[in-house]
Short mmCIF file of C-alpha atoms and ligand atoms in Angstrom, two decimals:
data_model
loop_
_atom_site.label_atom_id
_atom_site.label_comp_id
_atom_site.label_asym_id
_atom_site.label_seq_id
_atom_site.Cartn_x
_atom_site.Cartn_y
_atom_site.Cartn_z
CA MET A 90 56.92 20.12 -0.12
CA SER A 91 60.33 19.00 -1.35
CA LEU A 92 61.75 15.57 -0.55
CA PRO A 93 63.84 15.35 2.61
CA SER A 94 67.60 15.16 2.14
CA LEU A 95 70.60 14.54 4.38
CA PHE A 96 70.55 18.23 5.24
CA SER A 97 66.90 18.81 5.92
CA SER A 98 65.75 19.09 9.51
CA ILE A 99 63.92 16.29 11.26
CA GLN A 100 62.01 15.72 14.45
CA VAL A 101 63.46 12.78 16.45
CA GLY A 102 61.40 12.14 19.53
CA ARG A 103 61.52 15.29 21.62
CA TYR A 104 64.20 17.01 19.54
CA GLU A 105 64.39 18.76 16.23
CA LEU A 106 67.68 18.02 14.52
CA ALA A 107 69.04 20.54 12.03
CA HIS A 108 70.32 17.76 9.73
CA ARG A 109 70.39 13.98 9.52
CA VAL A 110 74.09 13.18 9.88
CA VAL A 111 74.34 11.34 13.19
CA MET A 112 77.58 10.40 14.94
CA ALA A 113 77.48 6.63 15.55
CA PRO A 114 78.49 5.22 18.94
CA LEU A 115 82.25 4.54 18.83
CA THR A 116 84.23 2.70 21.46
CA ARG A 117 87.68 4.29 21.76
CA MET A 118 89.06 2.52 24.87
CA ARG A 119 90.64 5.63 26.31
CA ALA A 120 88.85 5.97 29.66
CA GLY A 121 91.03 6.73 32.66
CA GLN A 122 91.24 5.46 36.22
CA GLY A 123 87.91 4.06 37.41
CA ASN A 124 86.66 3.94 33.80
CA VAL A 125 85.98 7.68 33.92
CA PRO A 126 85.98 9.47 30.50
CA ASN A 127 89.46 10.94 30.21
CA ASP A 128 90.38 14.62 30.09
CA LEU A 129 90.48 14.62 26.28
CA ALA A 130 86.92 13.30 25.90
CA PRO A 131 85.23 16.73 26.20
CA ALA A 132 87.45 18.04 23.40
CA TYR A 133 86.84 14.94 21.24
CA TYR A 134 83.05 15.10 21.53
CA GLY A 135 83.01 18.91 21.49
CA GLN A 136 84.89 18.94 18.16
CA ARG A 137 82.23 16.64 16.70
CA ALA A 138 79.25 18.61 18.01
CA ALA A 139 77.54 21.18 15.86
CA GLY A 140 74.35 23.14 16.25
CA GLY A 141 71.38 20.82 15.98
CA GLY A 142 73.31 17.60 15.31
CA LEU A 143 72.99 14.32 17.23
CA ILE A 144 75.91 12.43 18.73
CA ILE A 145 75.49 8.97 20.21
CA ALA A 146 78.27 8.58 22.74
CA GLU A 147 80.30 5.38 22.88
CA ALA A 148 78.99 2.18 24.48
CA THR A 149 79.18 2.63 28.25
CA GLN A 150 78.76 -0.12 30.82
CA VAL A 151 75.87 0.30 33.22
CA THR A 152 77.43 -1.95 35.86
CA PRO A 153 80.93 -3.33 36.52
CA SER A 154 79.97 -6.83 35.31
CA GLY A 155 78.94 -5.27 31.99
CA GLN A 156 82.52 -4.36 31.07
CA GLY A 157 84.17 -6.48 28.41
CA TYR A 158 87.11 -4.39 27.18
CA THR A 159 89.78 -2.37 28.82
CA ALA A 160 89.36 1.40 29.34
CA THR A 161 85.72 1.57 28.28
CA PRO A 162 83.77 4.17 30.27
CA GLY A 163 81.06 3.38 32.78
CA ILE A 164 78.00 5.20 34.08
CA HIS A 165 77.67 3.55 37.48
CA SER A 166 79.90 5.69 39.73
CA ALA A 167 79.80 9.32 40.87
CA ALA A 168 83.22 9.97 39.30
CA GLN A 169 81.98 8.65 35.94
CA VAL A 170 78.92 10.92 36.11
CA GLU A 171 81.24 13.88 36.80
CA GLY A 172 83.49 12.90 33.90
CA TRP A 173 80.55 12.61 31.50
CA LYS A 174 79.17 15.96 32.70
CA LYS A 175 82.24 17.66 31.20
CA VAL A 176 81.54 15.91 27.91
CA THR A 177 77.86 16.86 27.75
CA ASP A 178 78.74 20.47 28.69
CA ALA A 179 81.25 20.62 25.83
CA VAL A 180 78.65 19.30 23.34
CA HIS A 181 75.92 21.61 24.58
CA ALA A 182 78.26 24.61 24.36
CA LYS A 183 78.35 23.93 20.59
CA GLY A 184 74.58 23.55 20.37
CA GLY A 185 74.76 19.78 19.87
CA LEU A 186 72.71 16.96 21.34
CA ILE A 187 74.21 13.83 22.88
CA PHE A 188 72.65 10.50 23.83
CA LEU A 189 74.52 7.87 25.83
CA GLN A 190 74.66 4.27 24.61
CA LEU A 191 73.94 1.92 27.52
CA TRP A 192 75.90 -1.33 27.39
CA HIS A 193 76.35 -4.71 29.00
CA THR A 194 78.74 -7.02 27.16
CA GLY A 195 77.41 -10.26 28.71
CA ARG A 196 79.57 -13.19 27.63
CA SER A 197 81.77 -10.89 25.45
CA SER A 198 83.81 -10.23 28.55
CA HIS A 199 86.51 -12.00 30.51
CA SER A 200 86.87 -12.90 34.17
CA SER A 201 89.75 -10.40 34.43
CA PHE A 202 87.15 -7.60 34.12
CA GLN A 203 84.62 -9.16 36.45
CA PRO A 204 84.10 -8.31 40.11
CA ASN A 205 85.97 -10.95 42.16
CA GLY A 206 87.30 -12.53 38.96
CA GLU A 207 84.04 -14.38 38.40
CA LEU A 208 82.92 -15.71 35.03
CA PRO A 209 81.03 -13.31 32.74
CA VAL A 210 77.26 -13.76 32.65
CA ALA A 211 75.08 -14.61 29.67
CA PRO A 212 71.63 -16.01 28.82
CA SER A 213 73.16 -19.50 28.49
CA ALA A 214 76.48 -21.16 29.22
CA ILE A 215 77.61 -21.06 25.57
CA VAL A 216 81.11 -19.85 24.75
CA ILE A 217 81.93 -17.42 21.92
CA GLU A 218 83.89 -19.20 19.21
CA GLY A 219 85.89 -17.66 16.41
CA HIS A 220 86.75 -14.49 18.34
CA SER A 221 89.08 -13.79 21.24
CA ALA A 222 88.79 -11.73 24.38
CA LEU A 223 91.18 -8.88 25.13
CA THR A 224 92.40 -8.74 28.72
CA PRO A 225 93.10 -5.51 30.65
CA GLU A 226 96.74 -6.02 29.57
CA TRP A 227 95.63 -6.09 25.90
CA LYS A 228 96.42 -9.78 25.64
CA ARG A 229 94.29 -11.90 23.28
CA VAL A 230 92.92 -14.97 25.06
CA PRO A 231 90.11 -17.41 24.26
CA TYR A 232 86.68 -16.49 25.58
CA GLU A 233 85.52 -18.42 28.65
CA THR A 234 82.27 -20.32 28.91
CA PRO A 235 79.98 -17.81 30.65
CA ARG A 236 77.66 -18.48 33.57
CA ALA A 237 73.96 -18.55 32.68
CA LEU A 238 72.04 -15.88 34.59
CA GLU A 239 69.55 -17.21 37.12
CA LEU A 240 65.98 -16.13 36.54
CA ALA A 241 66.05 -14.41 39.94
CA GLU A 242 69.02 -12.24 38.83
CA ILE A 243 67.22 -10.65 35.90
CA PRO A 244 65.30 -7.96 37.85
CA LYS A 245 68.64 -6.74 39.25
CA LEU A 246 70.11 -6.64 35.77
CA ILE A 247 67.20 -4.52 34.54
CA GLU A 248 67.67 -2.32 37.61
CA SER A 249 71.30 -1.69 36.59
CA TYR A 250 70.12 -0.33 33.21
CA ARG A 251 67.58 1.85 35.01
CA GLU A 252 70.32 3.16 37.28
CA GLY A 253 72.56 3.81 34.26
CA ALA A 254 69.73 5.77 32.64
CA ARG A 255 69.24 7.80 35.79
CA ASN A 256 72.96 8.51 36.01
CA ALA A 257 73.02 9.52 32.34
CA MET A 258 70.39 12.12 33.16
CA ALA A 259 72.46 13.38 36.10
CA ALA A 260 75.43 13.64 33.71
CA GLY A 261 73.51 15.99 31.42
CA PHE A 262 72.81 13.71 28.45
CA ASP A 263 69.83 14.47 26.23
CA GLY A 264 68.66 10.86 26.01
CA VAL A 265 69.80 7.25 25.99
CA GLU A 266 70.24 4.55 23.38
CA LEU A 267 70.01 0.91 24.40
CA HIS A 268 72.83 -1.15 22.87
CA GLY A 269 70.88 -4.11 21.52
CA ALA A 270 73.38 -4.89 18.72
CA ASN A 271 76.73 -6.48 17.85
CA GLY A 272 76.49 -9.64 19.91
CA TYR A 273 76.38 -8.09 23.38
CA LEU A 274 74.08 -9.10 26.22
CA ILE A 275 70.74 -7.90 24.82
CA GLU A 276 71.45 -9.51 21.45
CA GLN A 277 72.72 -12.68 23.15
CA PHE A 278 69.22 -12.96 24.63
CA LEU A 279 67.52 -12.14 21.31
CA HIS A 280 69.30 -14.67 19.11
CA SER A 281 68.52 -18.37 19.09
CA ARG A 282 72.19 -19.29 18.69
CA SER A 283 73.23 -17.81 22.06
CA ASN A 284 69.99 -18.24 24.03
CA ARG A 285 68.96 -21.79 24.96
CA ARG A 286 67.03 -20.86 28.10
CA THR A 287 63.93 -22.78 28.97
CA ASP A 288 62.37 -20.13 31.24
CA SER A 289 60.39 -17.02 30.31
CA TYR A 290 63.53 -15.40 28.78
CA GLY A 291 64.26 -18.15 26.25
CA GLY A 292 62.61 -20.31 23.60
CA SER A 293 59.90 -18.36 21.77
CA ILE A 294 60.57 -15.02 20.09
CA GLU A 295 58.39 -13.35 22.71
CA ASN A 296 60.57 -14.81 25.46
CA ARG A 297 63.90 -14.00 23.80
CA ALA A 298 62.76 -10.39 23.22
CA ARG A 299 61.51 -10.00 26.79
CA LEU A 300 64.75 -8.63 28.28
CA LEU A 301 65.14 -6.03 25.52
CA LEU A 302 61.58 -4.85 26.00
CA GLU A 303 61.70 -4.82 29.80
CA VAL A 304 64.94 -2.85 29.76
CA THR A 305 63.44 -0.41 27.24
CA VAL A 306 60.44 0.10 29.52
CA ALA A 307 62.82 0.84 32.42
CA LEU A 308 64.66 3.44 30.31
CA ILE A 309 61.33 5.00 29.32
CA GLU A 310 60.35 5.25 32.97
CA ILE A 311 63.39 7.46 33.56
CA TRP A 312 63.51 9.43 30.32
CA GLY A 313 60.11 9.26 28.64
CA ALA A 314 59.75 7.36 25.36
CA ASP A 315 60.64 10.41 23.27
CA ARG A 316 64.23 10.43 24.55
CA VAL A 317 64.96 6.70 24.22
CA GLY A 318 66.36 4.93 21.15
CA VAL A 319 67.31 1.30 20.55
CA ARG A 320 70.17 0.03 18.37
CA LEU A 321 69.87 -3.37 16.70
CA SER A 322 71.92 -5.37 14.17
CA PRO A 323 69.28 -7.75 12.82
CA PHE A 324 71.51 -9.72 10.47
CA GLY A 325 74.73 -9.41 12.42
CA THR A 326 76.85 -12.35 13.46
CA TYR A 327 79.62 -10.45 15.26
CA ASN A 328 80.57 -12.13 18.55
CA ASP A 329 79.25 -15.48 17.32
CA VAL A 330 75.55 -14.67 17.49
CA GLY A 331 72.89 -15.33 14.88
CA ASP A 332 69.22 -16.12 14.66
CA ASP A 333 67.35 -18.84 12.80
CA ASP A 334 64.66 -16.46 11.60
CA PRO A 335 65.74 -12.82 11.85
CA ILE A 336 62.74 -11.45 9.96
CA ALA A 337 60.28 -13.07 12.35
CA LEU A 338 62.33 -12.01 15.38
CA TYR A 339 62.92 -8.41 14.37
CA SER A 340 59.48 -7.79 12.92
CA TYR A 341 58.17 -8.71 16.37
CA VAL A 342 60.79 -6.59 18.17
CA LEU A 343 60.15 -3.52 16.00
CA THR A 344 56.39 -3.86 16.31
CA GLN A 345 56.69 -3.99 20.10
CA LEU A 346 59.13 -1.07 20.21
CA GLY A 347 56.70 0.85 18.01
CA GLU A 348 53.99 0.30 20.58
CA LEU A 349 56.33 1.64 23.24
CA ASP A 350 56.62 4.71 20.98
CA ILE A 351 60.38 5.21 21.41
CA ALA A 352 62.11 8.10 19.63
CA TYR A 353 63.98 6.02 17.05
CA ALA A 354 65.22 2.62 15.98
CA HIS A 355 68.85 2.48 14.88
CA LEU A 356 69.69 -0.42 12.59
CA ILE A 357 73.13 -1.51 11.43
CA GLU A 358 73.31 -2.88 7.94
CA ALA A 359 75.80 -3.96 5.31
CA ARG A 360 79.47 -4.70 5.70
CA ASP A 361 81.33 -2.13 7.69
CA GLY A 362 84.81 -3.59 7.42
CA ALA A 363 85.29 -3.27 11.18
CA GLY A 364 84.94 -6.99 11.77
CA MET A 365 81.19 -6.67 12.15
CA GLU A 366 80.30 -8.33 8.86
CA ILE A 367 76.69 -8.87 8.14
CA ASP A 368 75.40 -11.68 5.98
CA ALA A 369 72.79 -9.86 3.99
CA PRO A 370 73.50 -6.26 2.96
CA GLN A 371 70.37 -4.14 2.73
CA ALA A 372 68.25 -6.91 4.22
CA VAL A 373 67.14 -4.35 6.77
CA ASP A 374 64.84 -3.01 4.07
CA ARG A 375 62.70 -6.08 4.66
CA LEU A 376 62.07 -4.78 8.17
CA ARG A 377 61.05 -1.28 7.11
CA PRO A 378 57.33 -2.19 6.92
CA PHE A 379 57.41 -3.01 10.63
CA TRP A 380 58.78 0.34 11.76
CA HIS A 381 56.76 3.52 11.33
CA LYS A 382 58.79 5.99 13.36
CA THR A 383 62.24 7.52 12.87
CA LEU A 384 64.74 5.05 11.45
CA ILE A 385 68.48 5.66 11.69
CA LEU A 386 70.61 3.40 9.49
CA ALA A 387 74.36 2.83 9.89
CA GLY A 388 77.05 0.83 8.13
CA GLY A 389 79.38 1.89 5.34
CA PHE A 390 77.52 4.99 4.20
CA THR A 391 78.96 7.76 2.03
CA ALA A 392 77.47 11.22 1.51
CA GLU A 393 75.85 9.96 -1.66
CA SER A 394 74.46 6.67 -0.38
CA ALA A 395 73.20 8.36 2.79
CA ASP A 396 71.39 11.01 0.80
CA ASP A 397 69.92 8.33 -1.49
CA ALA A 398 68.75 6.35 1.55
CA ILE A 399 66.94 9.40 2.88
CA ARG A 400 65.44 10.48 -0.42
CA SER A 401 64.18 6.97 -1.13
CA GLY A 402 62.72 6.60 2.35
CA ARG A 403 64.99 3.69 3.37
CA ALA A 404 66.15 5.81 6.32
CA ASP A 405 65.24 9.06 8.06
CA ALA A 406 68.77 9.74 9.30
CA VAL A 407 72.18 8.09 8.81
CA ALA A 408 74.84 7.41 11.42
CA PHE A 409 78.50 7.57 10.42
CA GLY A 410 81.19 5.80 12.41
CA ARG A 411 84.70 5.66 11.01
CA GLN A 412 84.34 8.85 8.97
CA PHE A 413 83.32 10.71 12.11
CA ILE A 414 86.46 9.50 13.89
CA ALA A 415 88.61 11.06 11.17
CA ASN A 416 86.49 14.12 10.42
CA PRO A 417 85.44 16.16 13.43
CA ASP A 418 83.42 18.45 11.15
CA LEU A 419 81.89 15.63 9.09
CA PRO A 420 78.41 17.20 8.56
CA HIS A 421 80.04 20.40 7.33
CA ARG A 422 82.34 18.49 4.95
CA LEU A 423 79.52 16.33 3.58
CA LYS A 424 77.38 19.38 2.96
CA ALA A 425 80.24 21.21 1.24
CA GLY A 426 81.12 18.15 -0.84
CA ALA A 427 84.64 18.50 0.58
CA SER A 428 87.22 15.73 0.71
CA LEU A 429 87.50 13.66 3.87
CA ASN A 430 90.49 12.90 6.09
CA ALA A 431 91.39 9.20 5.92
CA TYR A 432 90.97 7.31 9.16
CA ASP A 433 93.83 5.53 10.86
CA ARG A 434 92.67 2.18 12.18
CA SER A 435 95.76 1.79 14.39
CA THR A 436 94.51 4.58 16.68
CA PHE A 437 90.85 3.52 16.89
CA TYR A 438 91.34 1.84 20.26
CA GLY A 439 93.49 2.97 23.16
CA GLY A 440 96.23 5.56 23.32
CA GLY A 441 95.86 9.28 23.84
CA ALA A 442 95.37 12.40 21.75
CA ALA A 443 96.78 10.95 18.51
CA GLY A 444 93.95 9.77 16.30
CA TYR A 445 91.48 11.16 18.83
CA ILE A 446 91.51 14.94 18.93
CA ASP A 447 94.13 15.74 16.29
CA TYR A 448 92.23 15.14 13.03
CA PRO A 449 91.96 18.59 11.42
CA ALA A 450 88.75 20.38 10.56
CA LEU A 451 88.38 21.56 6.99
CA GLU A 452 89.51 25.16 7.52
CA THR A 453 92.56 24.04 9.47
CA ALA A 454 93.42 21.48 6.81
CA ARG A 455 93.05 24.06 4.01
CA ALA A 456 95.08 26.66 5.87
CA ALA A 457 97.89 24.14 6.17
CA GLU A 458 97.92 23.38 2.42
C1 FMN F 210 86.31 1.91 16.40
C2 FMN F 210 84.86 1.48 16.39
C3 FMN F 210 84.16 1.42 17.58
C4 FMN F 210 82.80 1.07 17.59
N1 FMN F 210 82.11 1.09 18.77
C5 FMN F 210 80.78 0.87 18.78
C6 FMN F 210 80.03 1.03 19.98
O1 FMN F 210 80.53 1.41 21.05
N2 FMN F 210 78.69 0.76 19.92
C7 FMN F 210 78.07 0.37 18.76
O2 FMN F 210 76.86 0.13 18.76
N3 FMN F 210 78.78 0.23 17.60
C8 FMN F 210 80.09 0.50 17.59
N4 FMN F 210 80.78 0.43 16.40
C9 FMN F 210 80.03 0.31 15.14
C10 FMN F 210 79.75 1.70 14.57
O3 FMN F 210 78.85 2.42 15.39
C11 FMN F 210 79.15 1.64 13.14
O4 FMN F 210 77.94 0.93 13.16
C12 FMN F 210 80.12 0.99 12.17
O5 FMN F 210 81.41 1.56 12.28
C13 FMN F 210 79.64 1.12 10.74
O6 FMN F 210 79.55 2.45 10.36
P1 FMN F 210 80.68 3.14 9.42
O7 FMN F 210 80.77 2.30 8.18
O8 FMN F 210 80.11 4.52 9.14
O9 FMN F 210 81.95 3.17 10.19
C14 FMN F 210 82.15 0.73 16.37
C15 FMN F 210 82.89 0.76 15.18
C16 FMN F 210 84.21 1.13 15.17
C17 FMN F 210 84.94 1.19 13.86
#
């Protein structure tokens, strides 16, 4: 048997993917009224879908208090489910698969997004320093000190993820990915820097990992373990998080997730230049011994480094972020060794069709030459 490559097929949980180029979850801040995916979203995701490929849709709040940025989509209202249905239909029409990334921003929010203008919630009342919040009017303001969640509120929080998972199924997704990365609520609980609780959700590694694991179990109850993935950024410090002993923490987390038998773990590594700098590039390799199922890696990959990662067994699949924004037909281009469109950072967030659905596919680009 030959070694797997970026373009060999792979079984991920319930699904067989035709290749290993995954579209990373990408917040685009273009949702419409009621945080419903806008009318261009089906075209955007449809352009990026191809037979047998996997897309992970952008981070999507499971409950209104989970929103931390303007115009990010939700999955807690009937209108949002309807909006997402158009997206999943467009992806399925191209033979693609699409998971939804379930999100709660925790303290990376602002009272202007919160129901009744309340303070954002978090594991502990510790403010984010060194970053600023963006209000619904796109104004940069300092983060506020969040309110620590009461122990009695945690079951309801888990329930909101379960509801989000149920709604994702109603919207026609193929699975869900828990957003446990980049300094948002789940990671705020995981990391010692942002979690100073003294109850069963703080202190020991077991306690700090409890919310992540309980939410994962709730998602499995809706979807089955073979259609649930979890995204983690073990060495990330984005949003002012960090852990004293990431290897101990994440070896425990991965071992527990392995026992839950989820479809994949998705780890972010290396510098990605998107403000999500990570202290120790390639340190994720130190966690590989603790994960025996499908591993998706993300963060600054090229066709060559992705293929190397797969051939060497560092990863089973590779997620691409910024290159997928600029190249709707990225798997095709990587396979053909074709040149890539450059991405335009100024249109990553907000706006309309420009920088969203107008990047040309290879044939279109060549025809225009
Ligand atoms: C515009 C933009 C939006 C992003 N949104 C998300 C998101 O919603 N959820 C998430 O887990 N990561 C998000 N990320 C991180 C990407 O998924 C990815 O890990 C990162 O861009 C590194 O991969 P790349 O070097 O291939 O771009 C975002 C990154 C960018 C540039």
